[in-house]
JSON list of C-alpha atoms in Angstrom, two decimals:
[
{"chain": "A", "resi": 157, "resn": "MET", "atom": "CA", "xyz": [-25.04, -0.75, 10.94]},
{"chain": "A", "resi": 158, "resn": "PRO", "atom": "CA", "xyz": [-21.38, -0.15, 10.02]},
{"chain": "A", "resi": 159, "resn": "ARG", "atom": "CA", "xyz": [-18.79, -2.62, 11.25]},
{"chain": "A", "resi": 160, "resn": "ILE", "atom": "CA", "xyz": [-16.60, -0.85, 13.80]},
{"chain": "A", "resi": 161, "resn": "HIS", "atom": "CA", "xyz": [-13.54, -2.55, 15.25]},
{"chain": "A", "resi": 162, "resn": "THR", "atom": "CA", "xyz": [-13.54, -2.84, 19.04]},
{"chain": "A", "resi": 163, "resn": "GLY", "atom": "CA", "xyz": [-11.59, -0.02, 20.66]},
{"chain": "A", "resi": 164, "resn": "ALA", "atom": "CA", "xyz": [-12.01, 2.42, 17.79]},
{"chain": "A", "resi": 165, "resn": "ILE", "atom": "CA", "xyz": [-12.19, 6.11, 18.60]},
{"chain": "A", "resi": 166, "resn": "PRO", "atom": "CA", "xyz": [-15.00, 7.75, 16.59]},
{"chain": "A", "resi": 167, "resn": "SER", "atom": "CA", "xyz": [-14.08, 10.05, 13.72]},
{"chain": "A", "resi": 168, "resn": "PRO", "atom": "CA", "xyz": [-17.44, 11.68, 12.92]},
{"chain": "A", "resi": 169, "resn": "ASN", "atom": "CA", "xyz": [-16.37, 13.67, 9.86]},
{"chain": "A", "resi": 170, "resn": "ILE", "atom": "CA", "xyz": [-15.30, 10.71, 7.71]},
{"chain": "A", "resi": 171, "resn": "TRP", "atom": "CA", "xyz": [-17.41, 8.06, 9.44]},
{"chain": "A", "resi": 172, "resn": "ASN", "atom": "CA", "xyz": [-20.67, 9.97, 8.95]},
{"chain": "A", "resi": 173, "resn": "THR", "atom": "CA", "xyz": [-19.99, 11.75, 5.65]},
{"chain": "A", "resi": 174, "resn": "PRO", "atom": "CA", "xyz": [-17.31, 9.90, 3.68]},
{"chain": "A", "resi": 175, "resn": "ALA", "atom": "CA", "xyz": [-18.28, 11.53, 0.37]},
{"chain": "A", "resi": 176, "resn": "VAL", "atom": "CA", "xyz": [-17.77, 15.04, 1.77]},
{"chain": "A", "resi": 177, "resn": "TYR", "atom": "CA", "xyz": [-14.55, 13.94, 3.43]},
{"chain": "A", "resi": 178, "resn": "GLU", "atom": "CA", "xyz": [-13.37, 12.77, 0.02]},
{"chain": "A", "resi": 179, "resn": "THR", "atom": "CA", "xyz": [-13.98, 16.31, -1.22]},
{"chain": "A", "resi": 180, "resn": "GLU", "atom": "CA", "xyz": [-11.91, 17.58, 1.69]},
{"chain": "A", "resi": 181, "resn": "ASN", "atom": "CA", "xyz": [-9.06, 15.19, 0.87]},
{"chain": "A", "resi": 182, "resn": "ARG", "atom": "CA", "xyz": [-8.98, 16.49, -2.70]},
{"chain": "A", "resi": 183, "resn": "ALA", "atom": "CA", "xyz": [-8.91, 20.08, -1.46]},
{"chain": "A", "resi": 184, "resn": "VAL", "atom": "CA", "xyz": [-6.14, 19.75, 1.12]},
{"chain": "A", "resi": 185, "resn": "ASP", "atom": "CA", "xyz": [-2.56, 20.64, 0.27]},
{"chain": "A", "resi": 186, "resn": "PRO", "atom": "CA", "xyz": [-2.75, 20.89, -3.54]},
{"chain": "A", "resi": 187, "resn": "GLU", "atom": "CA", "xyz": [0.99, 21.57, -3.67]},
{"chain": "A", "resi": 188, "resn": "GLY", "atom": "CA", "xyz": [1.81, 18.32, -1.86]},
{"chain": "A", "resi": 189, "resn": "LEU", "atom": "CA", "xyz": [3.93, 20.10, 0.74]},
{"chain": "A", "resi": 190, "resn": "ALA", "atom": "CA", "xyz": [3.27, 17.59, 3.51]},
{"chain": "A", "resi": 191, "resn": "ASP", "atom": "CA", "xyz": [4.29, 14.52, 1.52]},
{"chain": "A", "resi": 192, "resn": "ALA", "atom": "CA", "xyz": [7.34, 16.30, 0.14]},
{"chain": "A", "resi": 193, "resn": "ARG", "atom": "CA", "xyz": [8.49, 17.05, 3.67]},
{"chain": "A", "resi": 194, "resn": "LEU", "atom": "CA", "xyz": [7.94, 13.46, 4.79]},
{"chain": "A", "resi": 195, "resn": "ARG", "atom": "CA", "xyz": [10.09, 12.22, 1.92]},
{"chain": "A", "resi": 196, "resn": "GLU", "atom": "CA", "xyz": [12.85, 14.64, 2.89]},
{"chain": "A", "resi": 197, "resn": "LEU", "atom": "CA", "xyz": [12.87, 13.38, 6.46]},
{"chain": "A", "resi": 198, "resn": "ARG", "atom": "CA", "xyz": [12.68, 9.68, 5.60]},
{"chain": "A", "resi": 199, "resn": "PRO", "atom": "CA", "xyz": [12.57, 8.65, 1.92]},
{"chain": "A", "resi": 200, "resn": "TRP", "atom": "CA", "xyz": [10.06, 5.91, 1.23]},
{"chain": "A", "resi": 201, "resn": "THR", "atom": "CA", "xyz": [11.26, 4.54, -2.09]},
{"chain": "A", "resi": 202, "resn": "GLY", "atom": "CA", "xyz": [11.34, 0.77, -1.66]},
{"chain": "A", "resi": 203, "resn": "ALA", "atom": "CA", "xyz": [9.98, 1.04, 1.88]},
{"chain": "A", "resi": 204, "resn": "THR", "atom": "CA", "xyz": [7.10, -0.64, 3.67]},
{"chain": "A", "resi": 205, "resn": "ILE", "atom": "CA", "xyz": [4.65, 2.14, 4.54]},
{"chain": "A", "resi": 206, "resn": "LEU", "atom": "CA", "xyz": [1.92, 1.88, 7.16]},
{"chain": "A", "resi": 207, "resn": "ASP", "atom": "CA", "xyz": [-1.03, 4.31, 6.89]},
{"chain": "A", "resi": 208, "resn": "ILE", "atom": "CA", "xyz": [-2.80, 4.41, 10.26]},
{"chain": "A", "resi": 209, "resn": "GLY", "atom": "CA", "xyz": [-6.42, 5.52, 10.02]},
{"chain": "A", "resi": 210, "resn": "CYS", "atom": "CA", "xyz": [-6.37, 5.25, 6.25]},
{"chain": "A", "resi": 211, "resn": "GLY", "atom": "CA", "xyz": [-10.13, 5.80, 5.89]},
{"chain": "A", "resi": 212, "resn": "THR", "atom": "CA", "xyz": [-11.24, 5.23, 2.32]},
{"chain": "A", "resi": 213, "resn": "GLY", "atom": "CA", "xyz": [-7.63, 4.72, 1.24]},
{"chain": "A", "resi": 214, "resn": "TYR", "atom": "CA", "xyz": [-7.25, 8.10, -0.42]},
{"chain": "A", "resi": 215, "resn": "HIS", "atom": "CA", "xyz": [-3.47, 8.24, 0.04]},
{"chain": "A", "resi": 216, "resn": "LEU", "atom": "CA", "xyz": [-2.65, 4.56, -0.45]},
{"chain": "A", "resi": 217, "resn": "PRO", "atom": "CA", "xyz": [-2.22, 4.56, -4.26]},
{"chain": "A", "resi": 218, "resn": "SER", "atom": "CA", "xyz": [0.19, 7.50, -4.17]},
{"chain": "A", "resi": 219, "resn": "TYR", "atom": "CA", "xyz": [2.31, 5.78, -1.52]},
{"chain": "A", "resi": 220, "resn": "ALA", "atom": "CA", "xyz": [2.26, 2.58, -3.58]},
{"chain": "A", "resi": 221, "resn": "ARG", "atom": "CA", "xyz": [3.91, 4.24, -6.57]},
{"chain": "A", "resi": 222, "resn": "GLU", "atom": "CA", "xyz": [7.17, 4.50, -4.63]},
{"chain": "A", "resi": 223, "resn": "ALA", "atom": "CA", "xyz": [6.94, 2.00, -1.79]},
{"chain": "A", "resi": 224, "resn": "ARG", "atom": "CA", "xyz": [7.68, -1.70, -1.89]},
{"chain": "A", "resi": 225, "resn": "ALA", "atom": "CA", "xyz": [4.55, -2.41, 0.15]},
{"chain": "A", "resi": 226, "resn": "VAL", "atom": "CA", "xyz": [1.74, -0.29, 1.62]},
{"chain": "A", "resi": 227, "resn": "ILE", "atom": "CA", "xyz": [-0.45, -1.34, 4.54]},
{"chain": "A", "resi": 228, "resn": "GLY", "atom": "CA", "xyz": [-3.61, 0.53, 5.46]},
{"chain": "A", "resi": 229, "resn": "VAL", "atom": "CA", "xyz": [-5.22, 0.17, 8.88]},
{"chain": "A", "resi": 230, "resn": "GLU", "atom": "CA", "xyz": [-8.73, 1.50, 9.52]},
{"chain": "A", "resi": 231, "resn": "PRO", "atom": "CA", "xyz": [-11.23, 0.57, 12.29]},
{"chain": "A", "resi": 232, "resn": "HIS", "atom": "CA", "xyz": [-14.39, 1.37, 10.29]},
{"chain": "A", "resi": 233, "resn": "GLY", "atom": "CA", "xyz": [-15.24, -1.72, 8.25]},
{"chain": "A", "resi": 234, "resn": "ASP", "atom": "CA", "xyz": [-17.30, 0.10, 5.62]},
{"chain": "A", "resi": 235, "resn": "LEU", "atom": "CA", "xyz": [-14.42, 2.47, 4.92]},
{"chain": "A", "resi": 236, "resn": "VAL", "atom": "CA", "xyz": [-12.06, -0.50, 4.70]},
{"chain": "A", "resi": 237, "resn": "SER", "atom": "CA", "xyz": [-14.29, -1.93, 1.97]},
{"chain": "A", "resi": 238, "resn": "VAL", "atom": "CA", "xyz": [-14.04, 1.34, 0.04]},
{"chain": "A", "resi": 239, "resn": "ALA", "atom": "CA", "xyz": [-10.26, 1.41, 0.47]},
{"chain": "A", "resi": 240, "resn": "ARG", "atom": "CA", "xyz": [-9.95, -2.16, -0.78]},
{"chain": "A", "resi": 241, "resn": "ARG", "atom": "CA", "xyz": [-12.04, -1.38, -3.86]},
{"chain": "A", "resi": 242, "resn": "ARG", "atom": "CA", "xyz": [-9.97, 1.72, -4.51]},
{"chain": "A", "resi": 243, "resn": "CYS", "atom": "CA", "xyz": [-6.77, -0.30, -4.42]},
{"chain": "A", "resi": 244, "resn": "ALA", "atom": "CA", "xyz": [-8.06, -3.47, -6.06]},
{"chain": "A", "resi": 245, "resn": "ALA", "atom": "CA", "xyz": [-5.68, -3.10, -8.99]},
{"chain": "A", "resi": 246, "resn": "VAL", "atom": "CA", "xyz": [-2.72, -1.98, -6.87]},
{"chain": "A", "resi": 247, "resn": "THR", "atom": "CA", "xyz": [-0.88, -5.18, -6.08]},
{"chain": "A", "resi": 248, "resn": "ASN", "atom": "CA", "xyz": [1.38, -3.87, -3.31]},
{"chain": "A", "resi": 249, "resn": "VAL", "atom": "CA", "xyz": [-1.42, -2.53, -1.07]},
{"chain": "A", "resi": 250, "resn": "THR", "atom": "CA", "xyz": [-3.24, -4.39, 1.71]},
{"chain": "A", "resi": 251, "resn": "VAL", "atom": "CA", "xyz": [-5.87, -2.96, 4.05]},
{"chain": "A", "resi": 252, "resn": "HIS", "atom": "CA", "xyz": [-6.77, -4.29, 7.50]},
{"chain": "A", "resi": 253, "resn": "THR", "atom": "CA", "xyz": [-9.73, -3.60, 9.77]},
{"chain": "A", "resi": 254, "resn": "ALA", "atom": "CA", "xyz": [-7.90, -2.74, 13.00]},
{"chain": "A", "resi": 255, "resn": "THR", "atom": "CA", "xyz": [-7.00, 0.03, 15.40]},
{"chain": "A", "resi": 256, "resn": "ALA", "atom": "CA", "xyz": [-3.80, 1.97, 15.99]},
{"chain": "A", "resi": 257, "resn": "GLN", "atom": "CA", "xyz": [-3.51, 0.51, 19.47]},
{"chain": "A", "resi": 258, "resn": "ALA", "atom": "CA", "xyz": [-3.60, -3.11, 18.19]},
{"chain": "A", "resi": 259, "resn": "LEU", "atom": "CA", "xyz": [-1.82, -3.22, 14.85]},
{"chain": "A", "resi": 260, "resn": "PRO", "atom": "CA", "xyz": [-2.07, -6.60, 13.07]},
{"chain": "A", "resi": 261, "resn": "LEU", "atom": "CA", "xyz": [1.59, -6.55, 12.07]},
{"chain": "A", "resi": 262, "resn": "PRO", "atom": "CA", "xyz": [4.78, -8.35, 13.13]},
{"chain": "A", "resi": 263, "resn": "ASP", "atom": "CA", "xyz": [7.45, -6.64, 15.18]},
{"chain": "A", "resi": 264, "resn": "ALA", "atom": "CA", "xyz": [9.94, -4.49, 13.24]},
{"chain": "A", "resi": 265, "resn": "SER", "atom": "CA", "xyz": [8.05, -4.83, 9.95]},
{"chain": "A", "resi": 266, "resn": "VAL", "atom": "CA", "xyz": [7.49, -1.20, 8.90]},
{"chain": "A", "resi": 267, "resn": "ASP", "atom": "CA", "xyz": [9.88, 1.46, 7.58]},
{"chain": "A", "resi": 268, "resn": "VAL", "atom": "CA", "xyz": [7.53, 4.47, 7.54]},
{"chain": "A", "resi": 269, "resn": "ALA", "atom": "CA", "xyz": [4.35, 4.91, 9.58]},
{"chain": "A", "resi": 270, "resn": "ILE", "atom": "CA", "xyz": [2.04, 7.81, 8.77]},
{"chain": "A", "resi": 271, "resn": "ALA", "atom": "CA", "xyz": [-1.02, 8.98, 10.69]},
{"chain": "A", "resi": 272, "resn": "ARG", "atom": "CA", "xyz": [-2.75, 11.88, 8.97]},
{"chain": "A", "resi": 273, "resn": "TRP", "atom": "CA", "xyz": [-5.49, 13.49, 11.07]},
{"chain": "A", "resi": 274, "resn": "ALA", "atom": "CA", "xyz": [-6.07, 10.16, 12.79]},
{"chain": "A", "resi": 275, "resn": "TYR", "atom": "CA", "xyz": [-5.81, 9.03, 16.44]},
{"chain": "A", "resi": 276, "resn": "PHE", "atom": "CA", "xyz": [-2.46, 10.52, 17.51]},
{"chain": "A", "resi": 277, "resn": "PHE", "atom": "CA", "xyz": [-3.80, 13.79, 18.85]},
{"chain": "A", "resi": 278, "resn": "GLY", "atom": "CA", "xyz": [-2.18, 13.81, 22.28]},
{"chain": "A", "resi": 279, "resn": "PRO", "atom": "CA", "xyz": [-2.93, 12.47, 25.77]},
{"chain": "A", "resi": 280, "resn": "GLY", "atom": "CA", "xyz": [-4.61, 9.08, 25.62]},
{"chain": "A", "resi": 281, "resn": "CYS", "atom": "CA", "xyz": [-2.83, 7.78, 22.54]},
{"chain": "A", "resi": 282, "resn": "GLU", "atom": "CA", "xyz": [-0.03, 6.09, 24.48]},
{"chain": "A", "resi": 283, "resn": "PRO", "atom": "CA", "xyz": [-1.17, 2.57, 23.45]},
{"chain": "A", "resi": 284, "resn": "GLY", "atom": "CA", "xyz": [-0.80, 3.55, 19.80]},
{"chain": "A", "resi": 285, "resn": "LEU", "atom": "CA", "xyz": [2.63, 5.01, 20.41]},
{"chain": "A", "resi": 286, "resn": "ARG", "atom": "CA", "xyz": [3.71, 1.74, 22.03]},
{"chain": "A", "resi": 287, "resn": "GLU", "atom": "CA", "xyz": [2.52, -0.10, 18.94]},
{"chain": "A", "resi": 288, "resn": "LEU", "atom": "CA", "xyz": [4.59, 2.19, 16.74]},
{"chain": "A", "resi": 289, "resn": "SER", "atom": "CA", "xyz": [7.66, 1.37, 18.82]},
{"chain": "A", "resi": 290, "resn": "ARG", "atom": "CA", "xyz": [6.90, -2.30, 18.25]},
{"chain": "A", "resi": 291, "resn": "VAL", "atom": "CA", "xyz": [6.25, -2.35, 14.50]},
{"chain": "A", "resi": 292, "resn": "VAL", "atom": "CA", "xyz": [8.65, 0.31, 13.14]},
{"chain": "A", "resi": 293, "resn": "ARG", "atom": "CA", "xyz": [12.05, -1.22, 12.45]},
{"chain": "A", "resi": 294, "resn": "ARG", "atom": "CA", "xyz": [15.40, 0.37, 13.22]},
{"chain": "A", "resi": 295, "resn": "GLY", "atom": "CA", "xyz": [16.17, 3.08, 10.69]},
{"chain": "A", "resi": 296, "resn": "GLY", "atom": "CA", "xyz": [12.46, 3.79, 10.19]},
{"chain": "A", "resi": 297, "resn": "ALA", "atom": "CA", "xyz": [10.36, 6.76, 11.15]},
{"chain": "A", "resi": 298, "resn": "ALA", "atom": "CA", "xyz": [6.84, 7.57, 12.27]},
{"chain": "A", "resi": 299, "resn": "PHE", "atom": "CA", "xyz": [4.98, 10.71, 11.26]},
{"chain": "A", "resi": 300, "resn": "VAL", "atom": "CA", "xyz": [1.86, 12.35, 12.64]},
{"chain": "A", "resi": 301, "resn": "ILE", "atom": "CA", "xyz": [0.21, 15.14, 10.69]},
{"chain": "A", "resi": 302, "resn": "ASP", "atom": "CA", "xyz": [-2.54, 17.00, 12.48]},
{"chain": "A", "resi": 303, "resn": "LEU", "atom": "CA", "xyz": [-4.40, 20.28, 12.61]},
{"chain": "A", "resi": 304, "resn": "ASP", "atom": "CA", "xyz": [-2.57, 22.93, 14.61]},
{"chain": "A", "resi": 305, "resn": "GLY", "atom": "CA", "xyz": [-5.35, 24.03, 16.92]},
{"chain": "A", "resi": 306, "resn": "SER", "atom": "CA", "xyz": [-3.31, 26.98, 18.20]},
{"chain": "A", "resi": 307, "resn": "ARG", "atom": "CA", "xyz": [-3.05, 28.85, 14.90]},
{"chain": "A", "resi": 308, "resn": "GLY", "atom": "CA", "xyz": [-5.20, 30.72, 12.44]},
{"chain": "A", "resi": 309, "resn": "SER", "atom": "CA", "xyz": [-8.92, 30.89, 11.87]},
{"chain": "A", "resi": 310, "resn": "PHE", "atom": "CA", "xyz": [-9.14, 27.13, 11.34]},
{"chain": "A", "resi": 311, "resn": "GLY", "atom": "CA", "xyz": [-7.56, 26.51, 14.72]},
{"chain": "A", "resi": 312, "resn": "ARG", "atom": "CA", "xyz": [-9.95, 28.99, 16.36]},
{"chain": "A", "resi": 313, "resn": "TRP", "atom": "CA", "xyz": [-12.99, 27.34, 14.75]},
{"chain": "A", "resi": 314, "resn": "PHE", "atom": "CA", "xyz": [-11.74, 23.97, 15.98]},
{"chain": "A", "resi": 315, "resn": "ARG", "atom": "CA", "xyz": [-11.28, 25.22, 19.55]},
{"chain": "A", "resi": 316, "resn": "GLU", "atom": "CA", "xyz": [-14.80, 26.68, 19.48]},
{"chain": "A", "resi": 317, "resn": "THR", "atom": "CA", "xyz": [-16.15, 23.34, 18.28]},
{"chain": "A", "resi": 318, "resn": "VAL", "atom": "CA", "xyz": [-14.14, 21.24, 20.73]},
{"chain": "A", "resi": 319, "resn": "PRO", "atom": "CA", "xyz": [-13.72, 23.52, 23.78]},
{"chain": "A", "resi": 320, "resn": "GLN", "atom": "CA", "xyz": [-12.19, 20.73, 25.86]},
{"chain": "A", "resi": 321, "resn": "TYR", "atom": "CA", "xyz": [-9.25, 20.56, 23.42]},
{"chain": "A", "resi": 322, "resn": "SER", "atom": "CA", "xyz": [-6.15, 22.21, 24.85]},
{"chain": "A", "resi": 323, "resn": "PRO", "atom": "CA", "xyz": [-3.33, 22.96, 22.39]},
{"chain": "A", "resi": 324, "resn": "ALA", "atom": "CA", "xyz": [-1.02, 23.60, 25.36]},
{"chain": "A", "resi": 325, "resn": "LYS", "atom": "CA", "xyz": [-1.69, 20.17, 26.85]},
{"chain": "A", "resi": 326, "resn": "VAL", "atom": "CA", "xyz": [-1.20, 18.51, 23.48]},
{"chain": "A", "resi": 327, "resn": "GLU", "atom": "CA", "xyz": [2.15, 20.26, 23.03]},
{"chain": "A", "resi": 328, "resn": "ALA", "atom": "CA", "xyz": [3.23, 19.29, 26.54]},
{"chain": "A", "resi": 329, "resn": "PHE", "atom": "CA", "xyz": [2.33, 15.67, 25.82]},
{"chain": "A", "resi": 330, "resn": "TRP", "atom": "CA", "xyz": [4.40, 15.46, 22.63]},
{"chain": "A", "resi": 331, "resn": "THR", "atom": "CA", "xyz": [7.32, 17.26, 24.25]},
{"chain": "A", "resi": 332, "resn": "GLN", "atom": "CA", "xyz": [7.28, 14.68, 27.04]},
{"chain": "A", "resi": 333, "resn": "GLN", "atom": "CA", "xyz": [7.18, 11.86, 24.47]},
{"chain": "A", "resi": 334, "resn": "GLY", "atom": "CA", "xyz": [10.30, 13.26, 22.80]},
{"chain": "A", "resi": 335, "resn": "TRP", "atom": "CA", "xyz": [8.91, 13.73, 19.29]},
{"chain": "A", "resi": 336, "resn": "GLU", "atom": "CA", "xyz": [10.17, 16.45, 16.97]},
{"chain": "A", "resi": 337, "resn": "ARG", "atom": "CA", "xyz": [7.81, 18.96, 15.39]},
{"chain": "A", "resi": 338, "resn": "GLU", "atom": "CA", "xyz": [7.47, 21.68, 12.81]},
{"chain": "A", "resi": 339, "resn": "GLU", "atom": "CA", "xyz": [4.66, 23.82, 11.51]},
{"chain": "A", "resi": 340, "resn": "LEU", "atom": "CA", "xyz": [3.12, 23.14, 8.11]},
{"chain": "A", "resi": 341, "resn": "ASP", "atom": "CA", "xyz": [1.31, 26.04, 6.46]},
{"chain": "A", "resi": 342, "resn": "LEU", "atom": "CA", "xyz": [-1.07, 24.15, 4.19]},
{"chain": "A", "resi": 343, "resn": "ARG", "atom": "CA", "xyz": [-4.21, 25.30, 2.44]},
{"chain": "A", "resi": 344, "resn": "MET", "atom": "CA", "xyz": [-7.47, 23.91, 1.14]},
{"chain": "A", "resi": 345, "resn": "ALA", "atom": "CA", "xyz": [-8.54, 24.84, -2.39]},
{"chain": "A", "resi": 346, "resn": "PHE", "atom": "CA", "xyz": [-12.08, 23.95, -3.51]},
{"chain": "A", "resi": 347, "resn": "GLU", "atom": "CA", "xyz": [-13.75, 23.83, -6.90]},
{"chain": "A", "resi": 348, "resn": "THR", "atom": "CA", "xyz": [-17.06, 25.29, -5.68]},
{"chain": "A", "resi": 349, "resn": "ARG", "atom": "CA", "xyz": [-18.36, 27.30, -2.80]},
{"chain": "A", "resi": 350, "resn": "ALA", "atom": "CA", "xyz": [-20.81, 24.50, -2.02]},
{"chain": "A", "resi": 351, "resn": "ASP", "atom": "CA", "xyz": [-17.92, 22.10, -1.51]},
{"chain": "A", "resi": 352, "resn": "LEU", "atom": "CA", "xyz": [-16.14, 24.51, 0.83]},
{"chain": "A", "resi": 353, "resn": "GLU", "atom": "CA", "xyz": [-19.22, 25.04, 2.95]},
{"chain": "A", "resi": 354, "resn": "ALA", "atom": "CA", "xyz": [-20.00, 21.31, 3.05]},
{"chain": "A", "resi": 355, "resn": "VAL", "atom": "CA", "xyz": [-16.53, 20.65, 4.47]},
{"chain": "A", "resi": 356, "resn": "LEU", "atom": "CA", "xyz": [-16.98, 23.36, 7.09]},
{"chain": "A", "resi": 357, "resn": "ARG", "atom": "CA", "xyz": [-20.22, 21.67, 8.16]},
{"chain": "A", "resi": 358, "resn": "ILE", "atom": "CA", "xyz": [-18.55, 18.29, 8.77]},
{"chain": "A", "resi": 359, "resn": "GLU", "atom": "CA", "xyz": [-15.62, 19.79, 10.66]},
{"chain": "A", "resi": 360, "resn": "PHE", "atom": "CA", "xyz": [-17.41, 22.21, 12.97]},
{"chain": "A", "resi": 361, "resn": "THR", "atom": "CA", "xyz": [-20.66, 22.66, 14.86]},
{"chain": "A", "resi": 362, "resn": "PRO", "atom": "CA", "xyz": [-23.49, 24.21, 12.79]},
{"chain": "A", "resi": 363, "resn": "LYS", "atom": "CA", "xyz": [-23.06, 27.56, 14.52]},
{"chain": "A", "resi": 364, "resn": "VAL", "atom": "CA", "xyz": [-19.30, 27.64, 14.04]},
{"chain": "A", "resi": 365, "resn": "ALA", "atom": "CA", "xyz": [-19.59, 26.42, 10.44]},
{"chain": "A", "resi": 366, "resn": "ARG", "atom": "CA", "xyz": [-22.01, 29.24, 9.57]},
{"chain": "A", "resi": 367, "resn": "ALA", "atom": "CA", "xyz": [-19.72, 31.81, 11.18]},
{"chain": "A", "resi": 368, "resn": "ALA", "atom": "CA", "xyz": [-16.69, 30.35, 9.41]},
{"chain": "A", "resi": 369, "resn": "ALA", "atom": "CA", "xyz": [-18.44, 30.49, 6.04]},
{"chain": "A", "resi": 370, "resn": "SER", "atom": "CA", "xyz": [-19.25, 34.15, 6.61]},
{"chain": "A", "resi": 371, "resn": "GLU", "atom": "CA", "xyz": [-15.56, 34.86, 7.30]},
{"chain": "A", "resi": 372, "resn": "VAL", "atom": "CA", "xyz": [-14.24, 33.14, 4.19]},
{"chain": "A", "resi": 373, "resn": "ALA", "atom": "CA", "xyz": [-14.32, 34.85, 0.81]},
{"chain": "A", "resi": 374, "resn": "GLY", "atom": "CA", "xyz": [-13.65, 32.77, -2.27]},
{"chain": "A", "resi": 375, "resn": "LEU", "atom": "CA", "xyz": [-12.70, 29.12, -2.53]},
{"chain": "A", "resi": 376, "resn": "GLU", "atom": "CA", "xyz": [-9.59, 28.76, -0.36]},
{"chain": "A", "resi": 377, "resn": "LEU", "atom": "CA", "xyz": [-8.85, 28.27, 3.33]},
{"chain": "A", "resi": 378, "resn": "PRO", "atom": "CA", "xyz": [-5.54, 28.50, 5.16]},
{"chain": "A", "resi": 379, "resn": "TYR", "atom": "CA", "xyz": [-5.08, 25.17, 6.94]},
{"chain": "A", "resi": 380, "resn": "PRO", "atom": "CA", "xyz": [-2.40, 25.34, 9.65]},
{"chain": "A", "resi": 381, "resn": "ASN", "atom": "CA", "xyz": [-1.02, 21.90, 10.50]},
{"chain": "A", "resi": 382, "resn": "VAL", "atom": "CA", "xyz": [1.75, 20.49, 12.62]},
{"chain": "A", "resi": 383, "resn": "LEU", "atom": "CA", "xyz": [4.06, 17.68, 11.59]},
{"chain": "A", "resi": 384, "resn": "ARG", "atom": "CA", "xyz": [5.50, 15.49, 14.34]},
{"chain": "A", "resi": 385, "resn": "TRP", "atom": "CA", "xyz": [8.00, 12.72, 13.84]},
{"chain": "A", "resi": 386, "resn": "ARG", "atom": "CA", "xyz": [10.20, 10.22, 15.59]},
{"chain": "A", "resi": 387, "resn": "ARG", "atom": "CA", "xyz": [13.10, 8.19, 14.19]},
{"chain": "A", "resi": 388, "resn": "PHE", "atom": "CA", "xyz": [13.67, 4.63, 15.36]}
]
């Protein structure tokens, strides 16, 4: 059985199929638009970066090339092991088995916190937001990148898969919390059709995934996201 930290919120796509999720990571945002925008809003050269829900550590080495220190936090112990192996030769990266709502970090110790498709999806994540307020130092910033469930085919497939998800309620939550937002028009680009369809199967119900595959021609998918941020 995998080692799961107490209080973790399940993430079935990466928890159950990490190899396919790795394929998805490689496919998302080949132009690097999301990271470029984060750097514009709060440069991370020489910073301490916290990656919340880092999974297998896919993004940690790229952060480490510019940051002074990079900290990954992930509640799934098996994924933490993969992340640590991935970064074994990267001396400024550490990875902890922990949750967003109980970060194992001192107060005011982080310059940039990033949560990419992990935990901060709206109502219910208040404990994690309180932790961000504790660990991000003055002059720092926190970023949340997530699927925009209100836009495009991908958003529609997500709403069909998770009918209890309400984009309107999520927007109302973040407005109340006082975070800023902007739309990110990303895309996924795959090497093979088999890879594309495998990713659809881990993101959506079997019925929705089959319908989505029938709608998509070729090897690319528009992937509407939303970037939210707060300065401290």
